[in-house]
Amino acid sequence: MKQAEVRQEKTSISFKNKKSYILDRVMPILLFLCAAVSIVTTIGIVYTLMSETIGFFRKIPVFDFLFGTKWSPLIAPKSFGILPLLSGTMLITVIACVFAIPVGLACAIYLSEYAPTKVRKIVKPILEVLAGVPTIVYGYFALTFVTPMIRMIFPSTGVFNALSAGLVVGIMIIPMVSSLSEDAMQAVPKSLRNGAFALGATRFEVALKVVVPAAFSGIVSSSVLAFSRAIGETMIVAVAAGATPKLSFNPLESIQTMTGYIVQVSLGDTPHGSIEYGTIYAVGMTLFVITLLLNILALYVARRFREEY
Amino acid sequence: MNTLIDIKNLNLYYGTYHALKDVSLTIPEKAVTAFIGPSGCGKSTLLRTLNRMNDMIAGTKIDGRVEITGTDIYSNEVDVETLRKKVGMVFQQPNPFPKSIYDNIAYGPRLHGIRNKQKLDEIVEQSLRQAVLWEEVKDFLKRSAFSLSGGQQQRLCIARALAVNPDILLMDEATSALDPISTLKIEELVQELKDRYTIVMVTHNMHQAARVSDQTVFFLNGEVVEFSETEQLFSNPTDQRTEDYITGRFG
Ligand SMILES: Nc1ncnc2c1ncn2[C@@H]1O[C@H](COP(=O)(O)OP(=O)(O)OP(=O)(O)O)[C@@H](O)[C@H]1O
Ligand SMILES: [Mg+2]
């Protein structure tokens, strides 16, 4: 009789908590809704882009668009070859990356392998602030500071030119390269560095032959991301590179990029629904596909070259 | 036995913390010297002064002398990289590079300018043989070093250290992360290597020190308490603190 009573007490412990129960039910739903909003928006954007692009290609053959060497959609004789815009974009991007990737990597190596902790703690946030400067500011920096400098060296350079815009796009993506690469280098365990130091490696050899290979996947994916950021950059090129679609690889001339063209048409008085207006969707789609492919490439590279440690 | 390393009145500070207090010690050539003592007494710190790995730690200050064959390794004319090439080190945790077995061993020789493939092959084989790992890995040298077991990785790290042809080998608790069988293998290896190398090892395992070392140094709070032949130190310690420590009556 007495024993049964004791047992009764033991089983009466309550493990229920009404408050946390409701919260646990509601929170996942709320969070899911937030995630859903961004997914739905993305789908909406892609859908608009697709349908408008398909509409455009009903009127203009895909082949003419992809392989045409003349881009003149607004002025007769009209021509819809995207290659000049593509070459302009590539020119800017290549200039930017050739400049930014080595410099960004050097920054990352300095910060991760040489800089005392104090210096790193100060410099890294400053670099990241650079990434937050509005790109229009960079655009004017290119036009009013870099271009005059280039014209001092090459007097024949146009007021609008690819070199100035490319270099400044490069300056803009340096923080991205260096910050992401530095994160990857910091993730390399100290014990690996010590192993190399103990074999008589210099700091430079440790950085180049141990840290960089071990962080390689992170470095490559940061570079690919920076590359796709450069491709998509708009304000700097709209301000400093000019608006002359040209199948040319001369960096001292004015060119036009895909993004620059989209801005030009969006701001102009081209009537909605016309072929001319459709071009910006086709160009936007091209941009979207290229960036998407690059991001997939970055993911693939990050997996493929992962050195495990 | 000839003295190879001569430590004279060495003091080391981590910032304001006095980690080594007036350490004086001689380490004989081609023998095994063991450092024992409770955790935090400065064994690793002293070991790192011998190849100047402490240089890497910000805020360390050193005074006193560490002479190797008569040269003070802290003097200006000493090239740290050459010193580290001559004084190899094996760490507590195996730390192979994320590369193949072959490239791990070849890393050091390549660093010091050996490019000849045949010569590298030779060094790789010879180092792996010395570390008693060759038979286990000879058929898959191209495989990642991470595919090896912990004990094999540690022997790989020993082979990697031997590949640059050092004179001295420092081992900081090199067996503490290993199982008894791997530990035994490495102890046997140390016995074999001492014909050619001067070995300084840190260990927490008193039996290990007794089994493999010729000389033993007992540390306490950054000071050398006792230093003598291993047999003598374990069977007949002169200092009461040493006796307390080795009989487990410490603290
Ligand atoms: N990088 C460092 N910065 C500051 N103090 C340190 C540093 N490394 C070691 N110390 C201090 O120096 C003392 C000696 O450390 P050390 O690593 O040499 O001890 P140990 O005898 O090897 O101990 P264990 O047996 O636990 O490895 C300890 O009190 C430790 O806290
Ligand atoms: Mg230690």
Coordinates of C-alpha atoms and ligand atoms in Angstrom, one line a residue:
Chain A
M1 CA 0.0 0.0 0.0
K2 CA 2.7 2.4 1.0
Q3 CA 4.9 1.4 -1.8
A4 CA 2.2 2.0 -4.4
E5 CA 1.8 5.5 -3.1
V6 CA 5.5 6.3 -3.5
R7 CA 5.4 5.0 -7.1
Q8 CA 2.4 7.2 -7.7
E9 CA 4.5 10.2 -6.7
K10 CA 7.4 9.3 -9.0
T11 CA 5.3 9.0 -12.1
S12 CA 3.6 12.4 -11.5
I13 CA 6.7 14.4 -12.7
S14 CA 5.6 16.6 -15.5
F15 CA 7.8 17.0 -18.6
K16 CA 5.4 19.2 -20.4
N17 CA 5.9 22.9 -21.0
K18 CA 3.1 24.6 -22.9
K19 CA 5.1 27.7 -23.8
S20 CA 8.0 26.0 -25.5
Y21 CA 5.6 23.6 -27.2
I22 CA 3.8 26.4 -29.0
L23 CA 7.0 28.2 -29.8
D24 CA 8.5 25.1 -31.3
R25 CA 5.5 24.6 -33.5
V26 CA 5.3 28.2 -34.7
M27 CA 8.9 29.2 -35.2
P28 CA 9.7 26.6 -37.9
I29 CA 6.6 27.8 -39.9
L30 CA 7.7 31.5 -39.5
L31 CA 11.2 30.7 -40.6
F32 CA 10.0 28.6 -43.5
L33 CA 7.9 31.5 -44.7
C34 CA 10.9 33.8 -44.6
A35 CA 12.9 31.3 -46.7
A36 CA 9.9 30.9 -49.0
V37 CA 9.7 34.6 -49.8
S38 CA 13.2 34.7 -51.1
I39 CA 12.7 31.5 -53.1
V40 CA 9.4 32.7 -54.6
T41 CA 11.0 36.1 -55.5
T42 CA 13.9 34.3 -57.3
I43 CA 11.5 32.1 -59.2
G44 CA 9.5 35.2 -60.2
I45 CA 12.6 37.0 -61.5
V46 CA 13.8 34.0 -63.5
Y47 CA 10.2 33.6 -64.9
T48 CA 10.0 37.2 -66.1
L49 CA 13.4 37.0 -67.6
M50 CA 12.7 33.8 -69.3
S51 CA 9.3 34.7 -70.8
E52 CA 10.5 38.1 -72.1
T53 CA 13.7 36.5 -73.5
I54 CA 11.6 33.9 -75.3
G55 CA 9.4 36.6 -76.7
F56 CA 12.5 38.4 -78.0
F57 CA 13.9 35.3 -79.6
R58 CA 10.6 34.8 -81.5
K59 CA 11.5 37.9 -83.4
I60 CA 15.3 37.7 -83.5
P61 CA 17.0 34.4 -84.4
V62 CA 19.2 33.1 -81.5
F63 CA 22.0 32.5 -83.9
D64 CA 22.2 36.2 -85.0
F65 CA 22.1 37.2 -81.4
L66 CA 24.9 34.9 -80.2
F67 CA 27.2 35.2 -83.1
G68 CA 26.5 38.6 -84.6
T69 CA 29.4 41.0 -84.5
K70 CA 27.5 44.2 -84.5
W71 CA 25.3 45.6 -81.7
S72 CA 23.0 48.4 -82.9
P73 CA 19.5 47.7 -81.6
L74 CA 18.4 51.4 -81.4
I75 CA 19.8 52.9 -84.6
A76 CA 19.2 51.7 -88.1
P77 CA 20.5 49.6 -89.7
K78 CA 19.5 47.5 -86.7
S79 CA 21.7 44.6 -85.7
F80 CA 21.5 42.4 -82.7
G81 CA 24.8 40.6 -82.3
I82 CA 25.8 40.4 -78.7
L83 CA 29.5 39.8 -79.2
P84 CA 30.6 43.4 -78.9
L85 CA 28.8 43.7 -75.5
L86 CA 30.4 40.4 -74.5
S87 CA 33.8 41.5 -75.6
G88 CA 33.4 44.7 -73.7
T89 CA 32.3 42.9 -70.6
M90 CA 35.2 40.4 -70.9
L91 CA 37.7 43.2 -71.4
I92 CA 36.6 45.0 -68.2
T93 CA 36.4 41.7 -66.2
V94 CA 39.8 40.5 -67.4
I95 CA 41.5 43.8 -66.6
A96 CA 39.8 43.8 -63.2
C97 CA 40.8 40.3 -62.4
V98 CA 44.4 40.5 -63.7
F99 CA 44.8 43.4 -61.4
A100 CA 42.7 42.3 -58.4
I101 CA 43.4 38.6 -58.0
P102 CA 47.2 38.9 -57.5
V103 CA 46.9 42.1 -55.4
G104 CA 44.1 40.5 -53.3
L105 CA 46.0 37.3 -52.8
A106 CA 49.1 39.2 -51.8
C107 CA 47.0 41.1 -49.3
A108 CA 45.6 37.9 -48.0
I109 CA 49.0 36.3 -47.7
Y110 CA 50.3 39.3 -45.9
L111 CA 47.4 39.5 -43.5
S112 CA 47.3 35.8 -42.8
E113 CA 51.0 34.9 -42.7
Y114 CA 53.0 38.1 -41.9
A115 CA 50.9 40.7 -40.2
P116 CA 51.0 40.8 -36.4
T117 CA 47.5 40.1 -34.9
K118 CA 47.2 43.8 -34.1
V119 CA 47.7 44.9 -37.7
R120 CA 45.3 42.3 -38.9
K121 CA 42.6 43.3 -36.5
I122 CA 42.8 46.9 -37.9
V123 CA 43.4 46.3 -41.6
K124 CA 40.8 43.6 -42.2
P125 CA 37.8 45.7 -41.2
I126 CA 39.1 48.6 -43.2
L127 CA 39.3 46.3 -46.3
E128 CA 35.8 45.2 -45.7
V129 CA 34.6 48.8 -45.5
L130 CA 36.0 49.3 -48.9
A131 CA 33.6 46.7 -50.1
G132 CA 30.8 48.8 -48.8
V133 CA 31.6 52.0 -50.7
P134 CA 28.7 52.7 -53.2
T135 CA 29.9 51.7 -56.6
I136 CA 28.8 55.1 -58.1
V137 CA 31.6 56.6 -55.9
Y138 CA 34.0 54.2 -57.5
G139 CA 32.6 55.3 -60.9
Y140 CA 33.4 58.9 -60.3
F141 CA 36.8 57.9 -58.9
A142 CA 37.5 56.2 -62.2
L143 CA 36.3 59.1 -64.3
T144 CA 37.9 62.0 -62.4
F145 CA 41.1 60.4 -61.0
V146 CA 42.2 57.2 -62.8
T147 CA 41.3 58.3 -66.3
P148 CA 43.3 61.6 -66.2
M149 CA 46.3 59.6 -64.9
I150 CA 46.0 57.1 -67.7
R151 CA 45.7 60.0 -70.2
M152 CA 48.9 61.5 -68.8
I153 CA 50.7 58.2 -69.8
F154 CA 48.8 57.5 -73.0
P155 CA 47.5 60.9 -74.3
S156 CA 45.5 59.3 -77.1
T157 CA 43.2 57.6 -74.5
G158 CA 39.5 58.5 -74.7
V159 CA 37.7 60.2 -71.8
F160 CA 35.7 57.0 -71.5
N161 CA 37.9 53.9 -71.7
A162 CA 37.9 50.3 -70.6
L163 CA 41.2 50.4 -68.8
S164 CA 40.1 53.0 -66.2
A165 CA 36.8 51.3 -65.5
G166 CA 38.5 47.8 -65.4
L167 CA 41.1 48.9 -62.9
V168 CA 38.6 50.5 -60.6
V169 CA 36.3 47.5 -60.8
G170 CA 39.5 45.6 -59.8
I171 CA 39.9 47.9 -56.8
M172 CA 36.4 47.2 -55.9
I173 CA 36.8 43.4 -55.9
I174 CA 40.2 43.3 -54.1
P175 CA 38.6 43.3 -50.6
M176 CA 36.4 40.4 -51.7
V177 CA 39.3 38.3 -52.9
S178 CA 41.6 39.2 -50.0
S179 CA 38.9 38.7 -47.3
L180 CA 37.6 35.4 -48.5
S181 CA 41.1 34.1 -49.3
E182 CA 42.4 35.2 -45.9
D183 CA 39.5 33.3 -44.3
A184 CA 40.5 30.2 -46.2
M185 CA 44.2 30.6 -45.2
Q186 CA 43.3 31.2 -41.5
A187 CA 41.4 27.9 -41.6
V188 CA 44.7 26.0 -42.4
P189 CA 45.8 24.5 -39.1
K190 CA 48.8 25.9 -37.3
S191 CA 50.3 22.5 -37.0
L192 CA 50.8 22.3 -40.8
R193 CA 52.7 25.5 -40.7
N194 CA 54.8 24.3 -37.8
G195 CA 55.6 21.1 -39.6
A196 CA 57.0 23.1 -42.5
F197 CA 58.9 25.6 -40.3
A198 CA 60.5 22.7 -38.5
L199 CA 61.8 21.4 -41.8
G200 CA 63.6 24.7 -42.3
A201 CA 61.1 26.5 -44.5
T202 CA 61.1 30.3 -44.6
R203 CA 57.9 32.2 -43.9
F204 CA 57.5 32.8 -47.6
E205 CA 57.9 29.1 -48.4
V206 CA 55.4 28.2 -45.8
A207 CA 52.9 30.6 -47.2
L208 CA 53.4 29.6 -50.8
K209 CA 54.0 25.8 -50.5
V210 CA 51.8 24.9 -47.5
V211 CA 49.2 27.5 -46.8
V212 CA 48.2 28.4 -50.4
P213 CA 47.9 24.8 -51.6
A214 CA 45.9 23.9 -48.5
A215 CA 43.6 26.9 -48.9
F216 CA 43.5 26.5 -52.7
S217 CA 39.9 25.6 -53.0
G218 CA 38.9 28.7 -51.0
I219 CA 41.2 30.9 -52.9
V220 CA 39.9 29.7 -56.3
S221 CA 36.3 30.0 -55.3
S222 CA 36.9 33.6 -54.0
S223 CA 38.5 34.4 -57.3
V224 CA 35.6 33.0 -59.3
L225 CA 33.1 34.9 -57.1
A226 CA 35.1 38.1 -57.7
F227 CA 35.1 37.4 -61.4
S228 CA 31.4 37.0 -61.5
R229 CA 31.0 40.2 -59.4
A230 CA 33.1 42.0 -61.9
I231 CA 31.0 40.8 -64.8
G232 CA 27.9 42.0 -63.1
E233 CA 29.3 45.4 -62.1
T234 CA 27.2 48.2 -63.5
M235 CA 27.7 51.7 -62.2
I236 CA 31.4 51.9 -62.6
V237 CA 31.3 50.9 -66.2
A238 CA 28.2 53.0 -67.0
V239 CA 30.1 56.1 -65.7
A240 CA 33.6 55.4 -66.8
A241 CA 33.7 53.0 -69.8
G242 CA 31.4 54.8 -72.2
A243 CA 28.6 53.5 -74.3
T244 CA 30.2 52.4 -77.5
P245 CA 29.5 48.7 -78.2
K246 CA 32.6 47.7 -80.1
L247 CA 34.2 44.3 -80.9
S248 CA 37.6 45.5 -79.8
F249 CA 40.2 44.5 -77.3
N250 CA 41.9 47.8 -77.0
P251 CA 41.6 48.9 -73.4
L252 CA 42.2 52.6 -74.2
E253 CA 39.0 52.8 -76.2
S254 CA 35.4 53.4 -75.1
I255 CA 33.4 50.2 -75.0
Q256 CA 30.1 49.1 -73.6
T257 CA 29.3 46.1 -71.4
M258 CA 26.1 44.1 -71.1
T259 CA 25.3 45.8 -67.8
G260 CA 26.1 49.3 -69.3
Y261 CA 23.7 48.6 -72.1
I262 CA 20.9 47.6 -69.8
V263 CA 21.3 50.8 -67.8
Q264 CA 21.3 52.9 -71.0
V265 CA 18.1 51.4 -72.3
S266 CA 16.3 51.3 -68.9
L267 CA 17.0 55.0 -68.5
G268 CA 16.0 56.0 -72.1
D269 CA 12.6 56.4 -73.6
T270 CA 12.5 53.1 -75.5
P271 CA 8.8 52.0 -75.5
H272 CA 7.9 48.9 -73.4
G273 CA 7.1 45.8 -75.4
S274 CA 9.2 46.8 -78.5
I275 CA 12.0 44.7 -79.8
E276 CA 14.4 47.3 -78.6
Y277 CA 13.1 46.9 -75.1
G278 CA 13.2 43.1 -75.4
T279 CA 16.9 43.3 -75.9
I280 CA 17.6 44.1 -72.3
Y281 CA 15.9 40.9 -71.3
A282 CA 18.0 38.9 -73.7
V283 CA 21.1 40.6 -72.6
G284 CA 20.1 40.2 -68.9
M285 CA 19.5 36.5 -69.5
T286 CA 22.9 36.1 -71.0
L287 CA 24.4 37.8 -68.0
F288 CA 22.4 35.6 -65.7
V289 CA 23.4 32.4 -67.4
I290 CA 27.1 33.4 -67.4
T291 CA 27.0 34.3 -63.7
L292 CA 25.1 31.1 -62.9
L293 CA 27.7 29.0 -64.7
L294 CA 30.5 30.7 -62.9
N295 CA 28.9 30.1 -59.5
I296 CA 28.5 26.4 -60.4
L297 CA 32.1 26.4 -61.5
A298 CA 33.1 27.9 -58.1
L299 CA 31.2 25.2 -56.3
Y300 CA 32.8 22.5 -58.4
V301 CA 36.3 23.9 -58.0
A302 CA 35.8 24.2 -54.2
R303 CA 34.9 20.5 -54.0
R304 CA 37.4 19.2 -56.6
F305 CA 40.5 20.9 -55.2
R306 CA 39.7 20.5 -51.5
E307 CA 42.8 19.4 -49.7
E308 CA 41.6 17.7 -46.5
Y309 CA 43.3 18.5 -43.3
Chain B
M1 CA 80.0 10.5 -24.5
N2 CA 80.6 13.8 -26.2
T3 CA 78.4 16.8 -25.4
L4 CA 76.5 18.0 -28.5
I5 CA 74.2 20.6 -27.0
D6 CA 75.2 22.9 -24.1
I7 CA 72.5 25.0 -22.5
K8 CA 73.9 27.7 -20.3
N9 CA 71.8 29.8 -17.8
L10 CA 68.8 29.9 -20.2
N11 CA 65.9 32.0 -19.2
L12 CA 62.7 32.3 -21.3
Y13 CA 59.8 34.6 -20.8
Y14 CA 56.4 34.5 -22.4
G15 CA 55.6 38.2 -22.0
T16 CA 56.0 38.5 -18.2
Y17 CA 55.6 34.8 -17.5
H18 CA 59.0 33.3 -16.6
A19 CA 58.7 29.9 -18.2
L20 CA 62.4 28.7 -18.0
K21 CA 64.4 29.6 -15.0
D22 CA 68.2 29.6 -15.3
V23 CA 68.3 26.2 -17.1
S24 CA 71.8 24.7 -17.5
L25 CA 72.1 21.4 -19.2
T26 CA 74.3 19.3 -21.4
I27 CA 72.9 16.8 -24.0
P28 CA 75.2 14.1 -25.2
E29 CA 75.7 13.1 -28.8
K30 CA 74.1 10.0 -30.3
A31 CA 72.0 9.2 -27.3
V32 CA 68.5 9.6 -26.2
T33 CA 67.7 12.3 -23.6
A34 CA 64.3 12.4 -22.0
F35 CA 62.6 15.4 -20.5
I36 CA 60.1 14.5 -17.8
G37 CA 58.0 16.6 -15.4
P38 CA 54.4 17.6 -14.6
S39 CA 52.3 19.4 -17.2
G40 CA 53.2 23.1 -17.6
C41 CA 56.7 22.8 -16.2
G42 CA 58.4 23.9 -19.5
K43 CA 59.5 20.7 -21.2
S44 CA 58.0 21.7 -24.6
T45 CA 59.3 25.2 -24.2
L46 CA 62.8 24.0 -23.7
L47 CA 62.6 21.6 -26.6
R48 CA 61.4 24.5 -28.8
T49 CA 64.4 26.6 -27.8
L50 CA 66.6 24.0 -29.4
N51 CA 65.3 24.6 -33.0
R52 CA 64.1 28.2 -32.2
M53 CA 60.5 27.4 -32.9
N54 CA 59.7 29.8 -30.0
D55 CA 60.7 32.6 -32.4
M56 CA 57.3 32.1 -33.9
I57 CA 55.5 32.9 -30.7
A58 CA 55.0 36.7 -30.2
G59 CA 56.3 38.1 -27.0
T60 CA 58.9 35.5 -26.1
K61 CA 62.2 36.8 -24.7
I62 CA 65.2 34.7 -24.2
D63 CA 68.6 35.2 -22.4
G64 CA 71.4 32.8 -21.9
R65 CA 73.1 30.6 -24.4
V66 CA 72.2 27.4 -26.3
E67 CA 75.3 26.1 -27.9
I68 CA 75.3 23.3 -30.5
T69 CA 78.8 22.1 -31.2
G70 CA 80.1 25.3 -29.7
T71 CA 78.0 27.8 -31.7
D72 CA 75.4 29.8 -29.9
I73 CA 72.3 29.3 -32.0
Y74 CA 70.8 32.6 -30.9
S75 CA 73.7 34.6 -32.2
N76 CA 73.3 36.8 -35.3
E77 CA 75.3 34.8 -37.7
V78 CA 73.1 31.7 -37.3
D79 CA 70.6 31.1 -40.1
V80 CA 67.4 29.9 -38.5
E81 CA 66.3 27.8 -41.5
T82 CA 69.6 26.0 -41.6
L83 CA 69.4 25.4 -37.9
R84 CA 66.0 23.8 -38.3
K85 CA 67.2 21.7 -41.1
K86 CA 69.9 20.3 -38.8
V87 CA 67.5 20.0 -35.8
G88 CA 64.4 18.2 -36.9
M89 CA 61.2 18.0 -34.9
V90 CA 58.3 15.6 -34.5
F91 CA 55.2 17.0 -32.8
Q92 CA 52.7 15.6 -30.3
Q93 CA 49.9 15.3 -32.9
P94 CA 50.9 13.8 -36.3
N95 CA 50.8 16.7 -38.7
P96 CA 51.3 15.3 -42.2
F97 CA 50.8 17.8 -45.1
P98 CA 47.6 17.3 -47.1
K99 CA 49.6 15.7 -49.9
S100 CA 50.6 12.2 -50.9
I101 CA 52.9 10.1 -48.8
Y102 CA 55.7 10.6 -51.3
D103 CA 55.3 14.4 -51.4
N104 CA 55.3 14.6 -47.6
I105 CA 58.7 13.0 -47.4
A106 CA 60.0 14.9 -50.5
Y107 CA 58.8 18.2 -49.2
G108 CA 61.9 19.0 -47.1
P109 CA 64.5 17.9 -49.7
R110 CA 62.7 19.8 -52.4
L111 CA 62.6 22.8 -50.1
H112 CA 66.4 22.6 -49.8
G113 CA 66.9 22.5 -53.5
I114 CA 66.9 18.8 -54.5
R115 CA 65.0 18.4 -57.8
N116 CA 66.4 15.2 -59.3
K117 CA 63.7 12.6 -59.4
Q118 CA 66.0 9.7 -58.9
K119 CA 67.6 11.3 -55.9
L120 CA 64.2 12.2 -54.4
D121 CA 63.0 8.6 -54.9
E122 CA 66.1 7.4 -53.0
I123 CA 65.6 9.8 -50.1
V124 CA 61.9 8.9 -49.8
E125 CA 62.7 5.1 -49.7
Q126 CA 65.6 5.5 -47.3
S127 CA 63.7 7.8 -44.9
L128 CA 60.6 5.5 -44.9
R129 CA 62.9 2.5 -44.3
Q130 CA 64.5 4.3 -41.4
A131 CA 61.1 5.1 -39.9
V132 CA 60.1 1.4 -40.4
L133 CA 57.2 2.4 -42.6
W134 CA 58.5 1.4 -46.0
E135 CA 57.1 -2.1 -46.1
E136 CA 53.6 -0.8 -45.1
V137 CA 53.4 1.9 -47.7
K138 CA 55.7 1.1 -50.6
D139 CA 52.9 0.1 -52.9
F140 CA 50.9 3.3 -52.6
L141 CA 53.2 6.2 -52.2
K142 CA 50.8 8.3 -54.2
R143 CA 48.0 7.9 -51.8
S144 CA 47.1 10.7 -49.4
A145 CA 49.0 10.8 -46.2
F146 CA 45.6 11.0 -44.4
S147 CA 44.7 7.5 -45.5
L148 CA 47.3 6.2 -43.0
S149 CA 46.5 5.3 -39.4
G150 CA 47.6 7.7 -36.6
G151 CA 50.7 5.5 -35.8
Q152 CA 51.6 5.3 -39.4
Q153 CA 51.1 9.1 -39.8
Q154 CA 53.5 9.7 -36.8
R155 CA 56.1 7.5 -38.4
L156 CA 55.6 9.3 -41.6
C157 CA 56.3 12.6 -39.8
I158 CA 59.5 11.0 -38.4
A159 CA 60.5 10.0 -41.9
R160 CA 59.7 13.5 -43.1
A161 CA 62.0 14.9 -40.4
L162 CA 64.7 12.4 -41.3
A163 CA 64.5 13.2 -45.0
V164 CA 66.3 16.5 -44.6
N165 CA 69.2 14.7 -42.9
P166 CA 69.2 16.3 -39.5
D167 CA 71.8 15.7 -36.8
I168 CA 69.3 16.1 -33.9
L169 CA 65.8 14.9 -33.6
L170 CA 63.4 16.5 -31.2
M171 CA 60.3 14.6 -30.3
D172 CA 57.5 16.3 -28.2
E173 CA 55.3 13.6 -26.7
A174 CA 55.4 11.9 -30.1
T175 CA 53.6 8.8 -28.9
S176 CA 51.0 10.4 -26.6
A177 CA 48.2 10.2 -29.3
L178 CA 49.0 6.6 -30.2
D179 CA 47.9 3.1 -29.2
P180 CA 50.4 0.8 -27.3
I181 CA 51.5 -1.1 -30.4
S182 CA 52.3 2.0 -32.4
T183 CA 54.0 3.4 -29.3
L184 CA 56.1 0.4 -29.0
K185 CA 57.1 0.6 -32.7
I186 CA 58.1 4.2 -32.3
E187 CA 60.1 3.3 -29.2
E188 CA 62.0 0.6 -31.1
L189 CA 62.5 3.1 -33.8
V190 CA 64.1 5.6 -31.4
Q191 CA 66.4 2.9 -30.2
E192 CA 67.6 2.2 -33.7
L193 CA 67.9 5.9 -34.7
K194 CA 70.1 6.8 -31.8
D195 CA 73.1 5.2 -33.5
R196 CA 72.9 8.0 -36.0
Y197 CA 71.0 10.8 -34.4
T198 CA 71.0 12.7 -31.2
I199 CA 67.4 12.4 -29.9
V200 CA 65.7 14.6 -27.3
M201 CA 62.3 13.5 -26.3
V202 CA 59.6 14.9 -24.1
T203 CA 57.4 12.3 -22.5
H204 CA 54.7 12.0 -19.8
N205 CA 55.2 8.3 -19.7
M206 CA 57.8 7.5 -17.0
H207 CA 58.1 3.9 -18.2
Q208 CA 58.8 5.1 -21.7
A209 CA 61.6 7.4 -20.4
A210 CA 63.0 4.5 -18.4
R211 CA 62.8 2.1 -21.4
V212 CA 64.3 4.2 -24.2
S213 CA 66.4 7.0 -22.8
D214 CA 70.0 7.1 -21.7
Q215 CA 69.8 10.4 -19.8
T216 CA 66.7 11.8 -18.1
V217 CA 66.1 15.4 -17.0
F218 CA 63.4 16.1 -14.5
F219 CA 61.8 19.6 -14.6
L220 CA 59.6 21.4 -12.1
N221 CA 58.1 24.9 -12.6
G222 CA 60.6 25.8 -15.3
E223 CA 63.7 24.6 -13.4
V224 CA 65.9 21.6 -13.8
V225 CA 65.6 19.6 -10.6
E226 CA 67.7 16.6 -11.5
F227 CA 69.7 15.4 -14.5
S228 CA 71.5 12.1 -14.7
E229 CA 71.8 8.7 -16.3
T230 CA 68.3 7.3 -16.7
E231 CA 69.0 4.2 -14.6
Q232 CA 70.5 6.3 -11.8
L233 CA 67.6 8.8 -11.9
F234 CA 64.9 6.2 -11.7
S235 CA 66.6 3.8 -9.2
N236 CA 68.4 6.3 -7.0
P237 CA 67.2 9.8 -7.3
T238 CA 69.1 12.4 -5.3
D239 CA 66.4 15.0 -5.0
Q240 CA 63.3 14.3 -2.8
R241 CA 61.0 16.0 -5.4
T242 CA 62.3 13.6 -8.2
E243 CA 61.6 10.6 -6.0
D244 CA 58.1 11.9 -5.2
Y245 CA 57.4 12.4 -8.9
I246 CA 58.6 9.1 -10.2
T247 CA 56.9 7.2 -7.5
G248 CA 53.7 9.0 -8.2
R249 CA 53.5 10.6 -4.8
F250 CA 53.6 14.1 -6.4
G251 CA 51.4 17.0 -5.4
Ligands
LIG1 N1 52.6 30.5 -26.3 C1 52.6 30.6 -25.0 N2 52.3 31.8 -24.5 C2 52.3 32.0 -23.1 N3 52.6 31.1 -22.2 C3 52.9 29.9 -22.7 C4 53.0 29.6 -24.1 N4 53.3 28.3 -24.2 C5 53.5 27.8 -23.0 N5 53.3 28.7 -22.1 C6 53.4 28.6 -20.6 O1 54.7 28.1 -20.3 C7 54.6 27.1 -19.4 C8 55.4 25.9 -19.9 O2 54.7 25.4 -21.0 P1 55.1 24.1 -21.8 O3 54.2 23.9 -22.9 O4 56.6 24.2 -22.1 O5 54.8 23.0 -20.7 P2 55.1 21.4 -20.8 O6 56.0 21.0 -19.8 O7 55.4 21.0 -22.2 O8 53.6 20.9 -20.5 P3 52.8 19.6 -21.1 O9 53.4 18.4 -20.4 O10 51.4 19.8 -20.6 O11 53.0 19.7 -22.5 C9 53.2 26.8 -19.1 O12 52.9 27.4 -17.8 C10 52.4 27.5 -20.2 O13 51.2 28.0 -19.7
MG2 MG 54.3 20.0 -23.8

